[in-house]
Amino acid sequence: MENILTDLMNYALFKQHISVIMSSEASFGAPSVAFPDTRTIIINTNIENKRQLPLQMAHEIGHVVNGDVRHQPLYFSPSGIDYPTELAANRFAVDILIPYYLDDRDKEHVNVNEFMNIFVIPSHLEKMVRKELLKAM
């Protein structure tokens, strides 16, 4: 998991010119956040399930890469709210995480639920995850 976080930070910084701040100073469970106008994301590492950090980071990177514009910061939320902006950031996150899952895995061993479990992807995104996994194979 550490390698994935490092890869995502390098992708953000060197390929997308996004500043990444990893912080354990935020309140427990406070959402990670993107500030697309300043190309900055803050990842709260003070969360219950650390396995979700790659998803949160990829999601916030997605907001910046997608050019999302808001009058306030964009926060990661595992809830079932799928506004178009949030769904697009979730799709970006899933797409960027899929290669890590598929690496050294035969097609017959690809499992949507396993992928979602590894990265703690909320269940309401299953249909989208299934579609993206099928496209990637």
Short mmCIF file of C-alpha atoms in Angstrom, two decimals:
data_model
loop_
_atom_site.label_atom_id
_atom_site.label_comp_id
_atom_site.label_asym_id
_atom_site.label_seq_id
_atom_site.Cartn_x
_atom_site.Cartn_y
_atom_site.Cartn_z
CA MET A 1 0.00 0.00 0.00
CA GLU A 2 2.90 2.36 0.75
CA ASN A 3 4.22 1.90 -2.79
CA ILE A 4 0.86 2.85 -4.24
CA LEU A 5 0.71 6.02 -2.12
CA THR A 6 4.26 6.93 -3.15
CA ASP A 7 3.41 6.31 -6.82
CA LEU A 8 0.28 8.45 -6.54
CA MET A 9 2.19 11.27 -4.83
CA ASN A 10 4.85 11.18 -7.55
CA TYR A 11 2.16 11.15 -10.25
CA ALA A 12 0.44 14.13 -8.64
CA LEU A 13 3.60 16.14 -8.13
CA PHE A 14 5.69 15.35 -11.20
CA LYS A 15 3.08 14.60 -13.88
CA GLN A 16 0.18 16.79 -12.79
CA HIS A 17 1.97 19.51 -10.78
CA ILE A 18 -0.32 19.00 -7.79
CA SER A 19 0.93 19.65 -4.27
CA VAL A 20 0.10 16.81 -1.89
CA ILE A 21 -0.04 17.34 1.85
CA MET A 22 -0.35 14.23 4.00
CA SER A 23 -1.62 15.20 7.43
CA SER A 24 -2.42 13.34 10.63
CA GLU A 25 -3.32 16.66 12.29
CA ALA A 26 -6.94 16.73 11.13
CA SER A 27 -9.77 15.41 13.26
CA PHE A 28 -10.29 11.66 13.17
CA GLY A 29 -12.28 10.80 10.07
CA ALA A 30 -12.30 14.33 8.64
CA PRO A 31 -12.47 14.11 4.84
CA SER A 32 -9.53 14.58 2.53
CA VAL A 33 -9.91 17.68 0.38
CA ALA A 34 -8.96 19.14 -3.01
CA PHE A 35 -8.35 22.77 -3.87
CA PRO A 36 -8.32 22.66 -7.69
CA ASP A 37 -7.69 26.40 -8.05
CA THR A 38 -4.33 26.10 -6.22
CA ARG A 39 -3.64 22.52 -7.45
CA THR A 40 -3.34 21.30 -3.87
CA ILE A 41 -4.78 18.28 -2.10
CA ILE A 42 -4.72 17.46 1.59
CA ILE A 43 -5.00 13.82 2.60
CA ASN A 44 -6.12 13.15 6.15
CA THR A 45 -4.20 10.08 7.31
CA ASN A 46 -6.10 10.09 10.59
CA ILE A 47 -8.79 7.69 9.33
CA GLU A 48 -10.11 4.36 10.54
CA ASN A 49 -9.16 2.27 7.51
CA LYS A 50 -5.76 3.20 6.08
CA ARG A 51 -6.36 0.88 3.11
CA GLN A 52 -8.69 3.59 1.76
CA LEU A 53 -5.90 6.18 1.52
CA PRO A 54 -5.02 5.34 -2.12
CA LEU A 55 -8.67 5.75 -3.11
CA GLN A 56 -8.94 9.06 -1.31
CA MET A 57 -5.71 10.37 -2.81
CA ALA A 58 -6.63 9.25 -6.34
CA HIS A 59 -10.10 10.78 -5.89
CA GLU A 60 -8.69 14.16 -4.85
CA ILE A 61 -6.13 14.08 -7.68
CA GLY A 62 -9.10 13.42 -9.97
CA HIS A 63 -10.82 16.62 -8.88
CA VAL A 64 -7.75 18.66 -9.86
CA VAL A 65 -7.03 16.78 -13.11
CA ASN A 66 -10.70 16.99 -14.12
CA GLY A 67 -10.55 20.76 -13.65
CA ASP A 68 -13.41 20.77 -11.18
CA VAL A 69 -14.40 24.25 -10.14
CA ARG A 70 -16.19 24.99 -6.91
CA HIS A 71 -16.61 28.00 -4.71
CA GLN A 72 -15.52 25.86 -1.78
CA PRO A 73 -13.10 22.95 -1.34
CA LEU A 74 -14.07 19.52 -2.70
CA TYR A 75 -14.18 16.86 0.04
CA PHE A 76 -13.92 13.10 -0.27
CA SER A 77 -17.05 11.33 0.96
CA PRO A 78 -17.73 7.59 0.96
CA SER A 79 -21.49 8.28 1.03
CA GLY A 80 -23.84 7.35 -1.78
CA ILE A 81 -24.04 10.91 -3.08
CA ASP A 82 -23.04 10.68 -6.73
CA TYR A 83 -23.11 14.19 -8.06
CA PRO A 84 -21.54 14.25 -11.53
CA THR A 85 -18.37 15.89 -10.17
CA GLU A 86 -17.97 13.29 -7.42
CA LEU A 87 -18.76 10.39 -9.73
CA ALA A 88 -16.14 11.63 -12.21
CA ALA A 89 -13.52 11.90 -9.43
CA ASN A 90 -14.44 8.39 -8.25
CA ARG A 91 -14.15 7.04 -11.80
CA PHE A 92 -10.74 8.71 -12.14
CA ALA A 93 -9.67 7.12 -8.84
CA VAL A 94 -10.85 3.65 -9.85
CA ASP A 95 -9.16 3.94 -13.25
CA ILE A 96 -5.84 4.95 -11.70
CA LEU A 97 -6.01 2.10 -9.13
CA ILE A 98 -6.99 -0.67 -11.54
CA PRO A 99 -3.45 -1.25 -12.90
CA TYR A 100 -2.20 -1.94 -9.36
CA TYR A 101 -4.88 -4.59 -8.96
CA LEU A 102 -4.39 -6.16 -12.40
CA ASP A 103 -0.59 -6.31 -12.09
CA ASP A 104 0.47 -9.98 -12.06
CA ARG A 105 -3.16 -11.16 -11.95
CA ASP A 106 -4.64 -13.46 -14.59
CA LYS A 107 -7.92 -12.30 -16.12
CA GLU A 108 -9.76 -15.30 -14.71
CA HIS A 109 -8.76 -14.20 -11.19
CA VAL A 110 -10.11 -10.66 -11.51
CA ASN A 111 -12.90 -10.07 -9.00
CA VAL A 112 -14.82 -6.82 -8.59
CA ASN A 113 -15.57 -7.42 -4.93
CA GLU A 114 -11.93 -8.22 -4.18
CA PHE A 115 -10.80 -5.02 -5.92
CA MET A 116 -13.35 -2.99 -3.98
CA ASN A 117 -12.31 -4.63 -0.71
CA ILE A 118 -8.60 -4.01 -1.27
CA PHE A 119 -9.12 -0.27 -1.74
CA VAL A 120 -12.22 0.06 0.51
CA ILE A 121 -14.36 1.36 -2.31
CA PRO A 122 -17.93 2.14 -1.20
CA SER A 123 -20.50 -0.43 -2.34
CA HIS A 124 -22.68 2.14 -4.16
CA LEU A 125 -19.89 2.39 -6.77
CA GLU A 126 -19.98 -1.33 -7.67
CA LYS A 127 -21.68 -0.88 -11.06
CA MET A 128 -19.16 1.76 -12.13
CA VAL A 129 -16.22 -0.29 -10.81
CA ARG A 130 -17.43 -3.37 -12.70
CA LYS A 131 -17.68 -1.36 -15.94
CA GLU A 132 -14.21 0.19 -15.51
CA LEU A 133 -12.59 -3.17 -14.69
CA LEU A 134 -14.12 -4.76 -17.78
CA LYS A 135 -12.84 -1.89 -19.95
CA ALA A 136 -9.33 -2.31 -18.54
CA MET A 137 -9.06 -6.02 -19.25
#
